[in-house]
Tab-separated table of C-alpha atoms in Angstrom:
chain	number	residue	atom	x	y	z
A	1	UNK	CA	99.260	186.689	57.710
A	2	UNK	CA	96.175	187.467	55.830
A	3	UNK	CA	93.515	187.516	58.621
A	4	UNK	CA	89.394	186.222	57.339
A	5	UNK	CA	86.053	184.696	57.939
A	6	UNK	CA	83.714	182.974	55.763
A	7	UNK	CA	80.501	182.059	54.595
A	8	UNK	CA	78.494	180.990	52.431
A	9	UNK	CA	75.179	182.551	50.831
A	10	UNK	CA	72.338	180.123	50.019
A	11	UNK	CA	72.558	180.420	46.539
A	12	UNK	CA	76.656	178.845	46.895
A	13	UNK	CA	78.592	182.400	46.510
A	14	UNK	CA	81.558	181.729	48.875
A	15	UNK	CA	82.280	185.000	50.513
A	16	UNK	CA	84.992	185.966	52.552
A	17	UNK	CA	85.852	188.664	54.428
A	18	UNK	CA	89.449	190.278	55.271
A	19	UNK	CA	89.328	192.998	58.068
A	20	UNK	CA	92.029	195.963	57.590
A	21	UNK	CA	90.939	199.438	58.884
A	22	UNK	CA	94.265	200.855	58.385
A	23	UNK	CA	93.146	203.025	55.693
A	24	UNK	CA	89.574	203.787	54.835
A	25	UNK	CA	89.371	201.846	51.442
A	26	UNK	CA	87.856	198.718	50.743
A	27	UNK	CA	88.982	195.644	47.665
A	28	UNK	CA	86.359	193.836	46.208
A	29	UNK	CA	87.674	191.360	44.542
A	30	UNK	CA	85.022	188.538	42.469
A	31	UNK	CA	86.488	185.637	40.656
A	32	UNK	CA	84.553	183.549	38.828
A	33	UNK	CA	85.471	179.777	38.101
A	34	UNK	CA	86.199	179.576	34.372
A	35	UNK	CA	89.396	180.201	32.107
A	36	UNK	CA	90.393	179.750	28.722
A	37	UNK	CA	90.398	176.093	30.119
A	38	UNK	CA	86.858	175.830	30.075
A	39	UNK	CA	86.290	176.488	26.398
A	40	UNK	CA	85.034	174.258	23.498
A	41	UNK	CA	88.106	173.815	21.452
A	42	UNK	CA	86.013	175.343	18.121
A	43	UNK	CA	84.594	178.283	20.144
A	44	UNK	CA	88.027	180.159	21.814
A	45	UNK	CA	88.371	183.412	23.101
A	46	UNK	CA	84.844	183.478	24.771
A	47	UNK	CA	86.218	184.150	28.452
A	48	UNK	CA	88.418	186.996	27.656
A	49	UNK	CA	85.725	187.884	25.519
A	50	UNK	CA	83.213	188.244	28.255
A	51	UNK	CA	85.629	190.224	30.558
A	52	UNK	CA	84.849	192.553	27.980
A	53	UNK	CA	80.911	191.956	27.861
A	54	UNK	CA	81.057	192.155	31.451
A	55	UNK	CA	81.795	196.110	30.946
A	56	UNK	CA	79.100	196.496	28.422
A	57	UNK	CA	76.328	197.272	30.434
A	58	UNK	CA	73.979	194.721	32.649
A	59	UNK	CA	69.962	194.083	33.082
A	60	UNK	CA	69.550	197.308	34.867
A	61	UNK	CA	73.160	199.723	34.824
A	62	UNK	CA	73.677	200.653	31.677
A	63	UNK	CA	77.115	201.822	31.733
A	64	UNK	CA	79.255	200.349	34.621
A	65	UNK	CA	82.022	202.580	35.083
A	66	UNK	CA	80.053	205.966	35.303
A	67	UNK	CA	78.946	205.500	38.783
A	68	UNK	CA	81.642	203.968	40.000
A	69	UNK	CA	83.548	207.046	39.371
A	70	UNK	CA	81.315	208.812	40.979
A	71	UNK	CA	82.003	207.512	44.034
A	72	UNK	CA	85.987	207.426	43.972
A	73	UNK	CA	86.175	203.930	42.715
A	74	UNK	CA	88.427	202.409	40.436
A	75	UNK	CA	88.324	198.705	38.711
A	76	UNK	CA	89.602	196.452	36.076
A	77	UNK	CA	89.384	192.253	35.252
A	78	UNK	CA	91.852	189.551	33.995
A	79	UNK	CA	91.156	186.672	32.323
A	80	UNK	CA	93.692	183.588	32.810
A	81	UNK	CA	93.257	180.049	31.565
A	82	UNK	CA	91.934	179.256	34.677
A	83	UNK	CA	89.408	182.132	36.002
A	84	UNK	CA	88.205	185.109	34.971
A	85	UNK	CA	88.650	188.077	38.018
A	86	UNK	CA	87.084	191.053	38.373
A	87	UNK	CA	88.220	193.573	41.434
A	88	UNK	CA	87.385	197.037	42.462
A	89	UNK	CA	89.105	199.362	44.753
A	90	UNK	CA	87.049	202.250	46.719
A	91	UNK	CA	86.606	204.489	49.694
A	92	UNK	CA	84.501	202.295	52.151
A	93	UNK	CA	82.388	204.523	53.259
A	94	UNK	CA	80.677	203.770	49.669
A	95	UNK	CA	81.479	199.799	49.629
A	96	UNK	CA	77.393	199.388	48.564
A	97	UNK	CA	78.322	201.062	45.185
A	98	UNK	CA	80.488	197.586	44.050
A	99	UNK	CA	77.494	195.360	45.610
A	100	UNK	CA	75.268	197.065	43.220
A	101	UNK	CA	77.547	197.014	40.129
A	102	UNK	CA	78.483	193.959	40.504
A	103	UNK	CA	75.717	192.059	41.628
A	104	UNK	CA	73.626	193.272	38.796
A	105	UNK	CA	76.089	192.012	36.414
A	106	UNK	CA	75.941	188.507	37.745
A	107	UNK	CA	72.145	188.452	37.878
A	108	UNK	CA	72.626	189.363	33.961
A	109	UNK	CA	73.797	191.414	31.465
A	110	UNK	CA	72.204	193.454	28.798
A	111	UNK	CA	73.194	190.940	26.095
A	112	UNK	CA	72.532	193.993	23.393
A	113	UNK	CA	73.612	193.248	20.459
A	114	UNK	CA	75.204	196.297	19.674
A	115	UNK	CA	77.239	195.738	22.639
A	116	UNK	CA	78.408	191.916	21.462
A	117	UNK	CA	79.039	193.433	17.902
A	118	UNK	CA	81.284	196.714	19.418
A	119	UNK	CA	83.217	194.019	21.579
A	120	UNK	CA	83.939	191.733	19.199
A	121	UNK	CA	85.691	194.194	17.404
A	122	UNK	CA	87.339	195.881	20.638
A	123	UNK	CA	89.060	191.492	21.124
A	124	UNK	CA	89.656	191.446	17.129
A	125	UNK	CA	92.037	194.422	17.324
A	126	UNK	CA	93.577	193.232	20.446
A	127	UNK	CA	94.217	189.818	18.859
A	128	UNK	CA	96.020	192.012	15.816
A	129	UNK	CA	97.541	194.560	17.701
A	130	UNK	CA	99.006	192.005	20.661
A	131	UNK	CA	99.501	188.929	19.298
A	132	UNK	CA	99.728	189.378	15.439
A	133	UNK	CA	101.315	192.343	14.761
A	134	UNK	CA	103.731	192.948	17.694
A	135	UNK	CA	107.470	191.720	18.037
A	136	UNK	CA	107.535	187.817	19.539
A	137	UNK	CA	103.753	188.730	20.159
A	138	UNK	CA	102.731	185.467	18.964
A	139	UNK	CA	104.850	183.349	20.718
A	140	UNK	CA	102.336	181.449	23.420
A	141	UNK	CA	100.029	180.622	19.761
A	142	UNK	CA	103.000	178.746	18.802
A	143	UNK	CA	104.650	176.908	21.661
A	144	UNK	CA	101.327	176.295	23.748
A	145	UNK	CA	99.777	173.669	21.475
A	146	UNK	CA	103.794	172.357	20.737
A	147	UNK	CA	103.884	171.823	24.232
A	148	UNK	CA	100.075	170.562	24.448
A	149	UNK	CA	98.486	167.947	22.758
A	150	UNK	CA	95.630	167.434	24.829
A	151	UNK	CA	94.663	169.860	27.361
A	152	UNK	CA	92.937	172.907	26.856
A	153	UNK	CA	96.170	174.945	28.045
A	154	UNK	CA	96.957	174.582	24.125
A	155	UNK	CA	95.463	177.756	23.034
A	156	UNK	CA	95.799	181.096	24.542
A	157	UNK	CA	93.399	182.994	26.513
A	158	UNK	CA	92.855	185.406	23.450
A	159	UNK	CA	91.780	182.277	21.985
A	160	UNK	CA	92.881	179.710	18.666
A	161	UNK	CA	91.508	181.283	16.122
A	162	UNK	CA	90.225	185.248	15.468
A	163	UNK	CA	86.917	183.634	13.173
A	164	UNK	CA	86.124	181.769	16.660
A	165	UNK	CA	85.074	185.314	18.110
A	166	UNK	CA	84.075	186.659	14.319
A	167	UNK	CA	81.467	184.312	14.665
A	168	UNK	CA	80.402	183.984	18.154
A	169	UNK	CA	76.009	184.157	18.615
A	170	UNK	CA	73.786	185.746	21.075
A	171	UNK	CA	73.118	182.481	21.549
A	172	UNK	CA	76.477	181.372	22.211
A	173	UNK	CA	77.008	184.326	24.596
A	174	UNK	CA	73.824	183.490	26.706
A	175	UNK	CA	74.449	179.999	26.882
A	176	UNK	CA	78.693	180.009	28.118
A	177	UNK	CA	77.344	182.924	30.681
A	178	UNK	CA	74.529	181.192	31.957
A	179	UNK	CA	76.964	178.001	32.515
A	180	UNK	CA	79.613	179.847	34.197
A	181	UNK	CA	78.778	183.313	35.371
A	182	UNK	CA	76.328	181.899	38.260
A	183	UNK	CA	76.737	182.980	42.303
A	184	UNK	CA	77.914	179.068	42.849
A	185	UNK	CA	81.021	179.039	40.258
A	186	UNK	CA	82.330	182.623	42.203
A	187	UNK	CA	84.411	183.551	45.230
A	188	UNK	CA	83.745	187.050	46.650
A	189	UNK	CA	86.354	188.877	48.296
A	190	UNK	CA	85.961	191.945	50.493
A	191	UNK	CA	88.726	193.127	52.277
A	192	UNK	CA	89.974	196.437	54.226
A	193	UNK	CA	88.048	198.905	56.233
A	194	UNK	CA	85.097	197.018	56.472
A	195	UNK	CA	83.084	194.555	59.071
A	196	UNK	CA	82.297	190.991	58.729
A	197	UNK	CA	78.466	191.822	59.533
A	198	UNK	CA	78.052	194.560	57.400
A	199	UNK	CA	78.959	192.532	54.672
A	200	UNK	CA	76.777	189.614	54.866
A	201	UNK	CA	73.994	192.184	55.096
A	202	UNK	CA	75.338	193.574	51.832
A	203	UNK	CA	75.369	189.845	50.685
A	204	UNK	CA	71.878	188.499	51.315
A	205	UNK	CA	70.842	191.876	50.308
A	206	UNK	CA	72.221	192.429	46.575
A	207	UNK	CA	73.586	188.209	45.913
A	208	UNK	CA	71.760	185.975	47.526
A	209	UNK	CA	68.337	186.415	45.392
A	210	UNK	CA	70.262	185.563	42.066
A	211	UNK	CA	69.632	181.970	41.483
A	212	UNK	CA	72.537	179.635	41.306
A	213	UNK	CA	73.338	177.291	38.460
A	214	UNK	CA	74.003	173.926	37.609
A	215	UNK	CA	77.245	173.520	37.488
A	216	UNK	CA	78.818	170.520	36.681
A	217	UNK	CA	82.291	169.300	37.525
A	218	UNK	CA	84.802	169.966	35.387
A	219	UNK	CA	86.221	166.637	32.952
A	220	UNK	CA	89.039	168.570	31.262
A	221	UNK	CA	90.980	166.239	28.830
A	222	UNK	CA	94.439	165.416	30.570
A	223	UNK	CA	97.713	165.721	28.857
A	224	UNK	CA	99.547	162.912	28.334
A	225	UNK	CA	103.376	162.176	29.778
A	226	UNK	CA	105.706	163.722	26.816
A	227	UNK	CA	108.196	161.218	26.016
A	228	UNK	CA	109.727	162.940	23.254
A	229	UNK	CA	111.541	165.987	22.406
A	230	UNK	CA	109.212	168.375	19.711
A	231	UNK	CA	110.947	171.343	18.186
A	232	UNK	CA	109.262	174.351	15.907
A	233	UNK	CA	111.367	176.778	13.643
A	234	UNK	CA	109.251	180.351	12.763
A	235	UNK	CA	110.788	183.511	10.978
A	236	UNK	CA	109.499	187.034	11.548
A	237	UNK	CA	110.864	189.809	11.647
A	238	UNK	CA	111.919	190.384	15.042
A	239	UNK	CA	114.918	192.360	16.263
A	240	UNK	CA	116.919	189.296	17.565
A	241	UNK	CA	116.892	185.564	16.954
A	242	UNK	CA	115.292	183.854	20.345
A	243	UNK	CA	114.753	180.519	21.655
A	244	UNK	CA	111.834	179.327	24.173
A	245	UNK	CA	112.378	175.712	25.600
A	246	UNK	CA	109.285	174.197	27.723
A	247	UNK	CA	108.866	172.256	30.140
A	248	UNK	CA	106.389	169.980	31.738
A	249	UNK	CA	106.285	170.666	35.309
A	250	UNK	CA	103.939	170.179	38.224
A	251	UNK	CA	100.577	172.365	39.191
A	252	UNK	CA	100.467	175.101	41.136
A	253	UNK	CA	99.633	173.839	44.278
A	254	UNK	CA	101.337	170.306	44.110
A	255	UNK	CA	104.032	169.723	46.302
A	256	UNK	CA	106.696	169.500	43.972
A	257	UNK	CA	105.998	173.005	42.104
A	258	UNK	CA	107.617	174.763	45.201
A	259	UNK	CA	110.896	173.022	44.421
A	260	UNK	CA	110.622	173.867	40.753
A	261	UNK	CA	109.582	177.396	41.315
A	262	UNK	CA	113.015	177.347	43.186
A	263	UNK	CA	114.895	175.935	40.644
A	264	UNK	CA	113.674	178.257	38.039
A	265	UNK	CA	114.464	181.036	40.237
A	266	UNK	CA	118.005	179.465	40.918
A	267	UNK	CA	118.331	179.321	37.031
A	268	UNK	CA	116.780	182.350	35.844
A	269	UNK	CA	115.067	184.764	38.267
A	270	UNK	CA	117.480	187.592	37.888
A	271	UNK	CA	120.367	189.487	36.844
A	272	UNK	CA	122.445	187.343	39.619
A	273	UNK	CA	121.337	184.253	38.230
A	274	UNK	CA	123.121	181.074	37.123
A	275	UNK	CA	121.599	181.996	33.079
A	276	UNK	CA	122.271	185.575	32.825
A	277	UNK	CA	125.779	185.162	34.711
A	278	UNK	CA	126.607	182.405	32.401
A	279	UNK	CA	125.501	183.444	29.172
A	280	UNK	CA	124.980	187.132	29.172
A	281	UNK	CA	127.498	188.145	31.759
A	282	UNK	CA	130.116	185.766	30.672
A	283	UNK	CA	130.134	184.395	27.585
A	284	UNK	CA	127.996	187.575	25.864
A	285	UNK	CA	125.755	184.981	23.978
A	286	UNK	CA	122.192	186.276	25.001
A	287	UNK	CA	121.167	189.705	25.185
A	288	UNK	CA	118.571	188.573	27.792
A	289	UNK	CA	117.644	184.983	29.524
A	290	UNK	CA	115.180	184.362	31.842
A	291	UNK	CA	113.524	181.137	33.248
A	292	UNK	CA	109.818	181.296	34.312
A	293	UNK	CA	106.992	178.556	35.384
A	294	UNK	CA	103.145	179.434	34.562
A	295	UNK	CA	102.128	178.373	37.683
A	296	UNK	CA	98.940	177.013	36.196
A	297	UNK	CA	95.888	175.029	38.674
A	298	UNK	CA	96.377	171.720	36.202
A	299	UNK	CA	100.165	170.885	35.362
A	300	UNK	CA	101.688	174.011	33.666
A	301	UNK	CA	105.544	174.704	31.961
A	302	UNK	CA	108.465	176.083	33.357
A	303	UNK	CA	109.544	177.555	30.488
A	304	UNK	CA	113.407	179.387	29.309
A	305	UNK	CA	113.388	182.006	27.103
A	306	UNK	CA	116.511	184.001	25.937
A	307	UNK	CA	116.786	186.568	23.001
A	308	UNK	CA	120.813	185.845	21.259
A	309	UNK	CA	123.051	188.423	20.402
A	310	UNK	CA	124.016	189.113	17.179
A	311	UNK	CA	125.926	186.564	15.148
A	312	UNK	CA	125.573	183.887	17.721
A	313	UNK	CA	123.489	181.291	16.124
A	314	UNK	CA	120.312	179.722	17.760
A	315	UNK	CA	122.168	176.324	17.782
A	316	UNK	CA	124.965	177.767	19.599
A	317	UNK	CA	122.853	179.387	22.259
A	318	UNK	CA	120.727	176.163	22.438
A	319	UNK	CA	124.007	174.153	23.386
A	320	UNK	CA	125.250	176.867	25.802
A	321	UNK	CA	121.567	176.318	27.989
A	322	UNK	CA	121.473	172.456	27.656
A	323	UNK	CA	125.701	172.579	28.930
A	324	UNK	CA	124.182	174.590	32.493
A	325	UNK	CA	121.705	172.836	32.768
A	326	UNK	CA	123.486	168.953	32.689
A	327	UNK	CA	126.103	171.336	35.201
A	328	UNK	CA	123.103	172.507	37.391
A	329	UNK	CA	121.429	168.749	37.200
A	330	UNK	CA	124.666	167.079	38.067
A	331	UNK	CA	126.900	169.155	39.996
A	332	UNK	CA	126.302	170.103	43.741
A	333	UNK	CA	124.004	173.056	44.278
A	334	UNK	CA	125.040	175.353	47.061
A	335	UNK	CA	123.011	175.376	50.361
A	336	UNK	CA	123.323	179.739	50.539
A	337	UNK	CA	122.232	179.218	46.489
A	338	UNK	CA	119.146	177.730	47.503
A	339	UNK	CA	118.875	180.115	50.613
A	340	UNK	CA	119.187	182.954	48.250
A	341	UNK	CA	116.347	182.470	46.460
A	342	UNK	CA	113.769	181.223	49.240
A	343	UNK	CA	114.292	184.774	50.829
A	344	UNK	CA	113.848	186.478	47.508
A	345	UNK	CA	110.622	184.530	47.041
A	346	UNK	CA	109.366	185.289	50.092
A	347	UNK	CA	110.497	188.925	50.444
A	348	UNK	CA	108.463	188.777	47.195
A	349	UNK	CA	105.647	187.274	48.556
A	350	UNK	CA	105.695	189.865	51.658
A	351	UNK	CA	105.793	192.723	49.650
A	352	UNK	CA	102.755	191.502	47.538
A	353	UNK	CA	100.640	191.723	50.585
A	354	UNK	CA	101.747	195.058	51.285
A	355	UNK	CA	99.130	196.410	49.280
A	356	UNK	CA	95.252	195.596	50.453
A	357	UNK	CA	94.111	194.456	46.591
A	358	UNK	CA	96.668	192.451	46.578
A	359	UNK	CA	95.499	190.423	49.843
A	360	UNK	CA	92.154	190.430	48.148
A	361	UNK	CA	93.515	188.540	45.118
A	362	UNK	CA	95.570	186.054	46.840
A	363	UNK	CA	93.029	185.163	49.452
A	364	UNK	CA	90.244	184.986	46.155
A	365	UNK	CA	92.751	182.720	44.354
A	366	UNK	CA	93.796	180.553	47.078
A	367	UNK	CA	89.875	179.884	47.772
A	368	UNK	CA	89.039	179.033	44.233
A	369	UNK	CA	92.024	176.152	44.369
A	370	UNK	CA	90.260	174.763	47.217
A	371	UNK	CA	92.314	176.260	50.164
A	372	UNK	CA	91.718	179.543	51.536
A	373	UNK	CA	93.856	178.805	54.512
A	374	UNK	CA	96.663	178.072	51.649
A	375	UNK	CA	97.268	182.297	51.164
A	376	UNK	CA	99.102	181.727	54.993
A	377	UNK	CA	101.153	178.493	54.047
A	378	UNK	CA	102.772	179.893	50.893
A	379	UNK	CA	106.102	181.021	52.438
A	380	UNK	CA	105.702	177.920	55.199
A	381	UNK	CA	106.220	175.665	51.773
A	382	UNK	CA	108.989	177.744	50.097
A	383	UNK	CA	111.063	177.300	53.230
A	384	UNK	CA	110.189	173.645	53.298
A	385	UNK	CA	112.131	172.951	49.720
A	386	UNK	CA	115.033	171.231	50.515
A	387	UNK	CA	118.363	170.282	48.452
A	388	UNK	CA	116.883	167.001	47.568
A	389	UNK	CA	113.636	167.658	46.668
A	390	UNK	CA	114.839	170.629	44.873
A	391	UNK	CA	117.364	168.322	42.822
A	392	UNK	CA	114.665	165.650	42.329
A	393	UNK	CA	112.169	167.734	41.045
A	394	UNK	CA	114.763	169.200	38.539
A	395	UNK	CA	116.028	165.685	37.180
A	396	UNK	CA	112.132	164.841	36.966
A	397	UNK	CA	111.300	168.187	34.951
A	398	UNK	CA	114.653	169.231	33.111
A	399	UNK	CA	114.953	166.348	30.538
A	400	UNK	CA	114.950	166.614	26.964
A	401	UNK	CA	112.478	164.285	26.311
A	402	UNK	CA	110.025	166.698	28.161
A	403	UNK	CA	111.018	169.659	26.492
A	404	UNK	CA	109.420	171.476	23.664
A	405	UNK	CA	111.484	174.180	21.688
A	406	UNK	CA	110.710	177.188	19.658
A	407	UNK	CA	113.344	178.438	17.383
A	408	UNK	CA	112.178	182.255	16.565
A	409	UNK	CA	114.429	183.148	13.615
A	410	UNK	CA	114.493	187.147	12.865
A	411	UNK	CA	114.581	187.803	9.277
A	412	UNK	CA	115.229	191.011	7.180
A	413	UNK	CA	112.146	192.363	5.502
């Protein structure tokens, strides 16, 4: 149980507050409301690009991480195609430190254009290095807009295209961080050895003069029902042949992604389950198999990826994942199956919350879907997944029709 209280400043920053003097550190933990998803389809890449601006110095702290080393702190960001988060971890006697840092870069950054230039370059190589040039690295460029159409989900958070951050503006910096990077389109988080008063004082003192924004609501394009299979062949040269089948499958926090989530763990979670007993274990055909959902905020995939051994064909591997899954759609599932994997999702979920940053970043995400008091229901709703739901769900998600397939094909240089 993650314990909080909340309020709000006058400019809109929600803020909420997690009590744990166990140990004398404090999370800080700021998400702001804009992802990959937010993006104009012919400018990409901009909100992973600014989690790199965001480092490059703001209005009045010229380097960021110099001070905050100072004072024992540590931090790092993540962008996701739906928010961009930003957390620090320090000792709490010198929680004012991330107030400063942090509330300076909201109010605004340097926008030098030395900085944009050196950062552009920094997301360049990382597009080359990741997602070009690495094994499989360019995998979600491929099947995300052959599973997408429509929605923004169909390009990565790195982006579509390198030229899109080649040739991104001052102006075009200025204007996406003036739409999104405003006190009203952020959750604050501060948890551990901290007080609930303290911290609004903290608040009104270093956010609440920034001005908020006009935000407007979001009127993301929606993706259409996929009534028909779609399949893409690629060659690199890869060490194994691999397949990646996706699937269409409920939003995060939609009732029915807690019986999918189950289902995927069922089929693919571990070494114990029903793909890597079947096809690794058994019949030798994959090297490795897993089955995964994105758990995105607007309807993600639950997607199956294996790498095949060698000799077995893609084809054959293919027909060895569509034969479980017509068993696993059509055949009774075991009540201690389902058990199984309920306590190994929330053991999971327990463990997460060991760890005080970790508390931070559920509470923060939970709160940007709409329902803090949601961190506390997760394992309420995993439990809740019964056999029937957990079938239905399955027939309504595993069909072929809704499935898009990547054939990676490893060829000899």
């Amino acid at each position: 149980m993650i314990s909080y209280e909340h309020f709000v400043l006058d400019n809109g920053l929600q803020v909420y507050v997690h009590e744990d003097h166990a140990t004398p550190m404090a999370a800080f933990n700021l998400v702001y409301n804009v992802g990959s998803r937010d993006e104009d389809e012919q400018k990409t890449g901009f909100a992973h690009l600014f989690e790199h601006l965001m480092f490059g110095g703001s209005k009045h702290v010229p380097s960021y991480d110099t001070p905050l080393q100072k004072v024992g702190g540590e931090n790092n960001a993540f962008t996701s195609p739906d928010v961009t988060n930003y957390y620090i971890t320090l000792p709490s006697v010198n929680l004012e430190t991330a107030f400063w840092l942090e509330s300076d870069r909201m109010l605004s950054l340097s926008f030098d254009p030395k900085v944009l230039e050196v950062q552009q370059k920094v997301v360049i190589e990382e597009f080359k290095q990741r997602y070009l040039n690495q094994p499989y690295g360019d995998v979600w460029l491929k099947l995300r807009p052959l599973a997408y159409t429509t929605h923004p989900y169909k390009w990565a958070t790195i982006g579509k295209d390198i030229s899109h951050i080649e040739h991104a503006t001052m102006d075009d910096v200025k204007a996406f961080f003036y739409k999104h990077y405003v006190p009203n389109n952020a959750i604050l988080v501060v948890a551990g050895d901290v007080q609930v008063n303290q911290v609004k004082q903290l608040c009104k003192k270093w956010f609440e003069p920034i001005p908020a924004g006009a935000i407007k609501p979001r009127a993301l394009p929606q993706e259409p029902k996929q009534t028909q299979a779609r399949k893409l062949e690629v060659q690199a040269q890869v060490p194994l042949d691999s397949i990646y089948k996706a699937y269409h499958c409920p939003a995060r926090h939609e009732e029915q992604f807690y019986a999918i989530d189950l289902a995927a763990d069922i089929l693919g979670r571990s070494k114990s389950s029903r793909l890597y007993n079947k096809l690794v274990k058994e019949e030798k055909l994959f090297n490795s198999i897993g089955a995964f959902p994105t758990g995105s905020l607007d309807p993600g995939l639950v997607v199956i990826q294996g790498n095949l051994n060698k000799g077995v064909s893609i084809e054959e591997g293919e027909a060895a994942i569509e034969a479980l899954l017509s068993d696993f759609l059509n055949n009774p599932i075991h009540e201690a199956e389902l058990q199984k994997v309920k306590n190994q999702a929330e053991s999971t979920l327990a463990f997460s919350e060991v760890e005080l940053l970790n508390r931070a970043m559920n509470l923060a995400f939970a709160a940007n879907a709409g329902n803090a008091a949601g961190v506390n229901q997760e394992a309420e709703k995993i439990q809740a997944v019964d056999m029937s739901r957990l079938v239905e769900a399955s027939k309504q998600v595993f069909r072929p029709e809704n499935c898009s397939t990547l054939y990676y094909r490893s060829v000899v240089a």
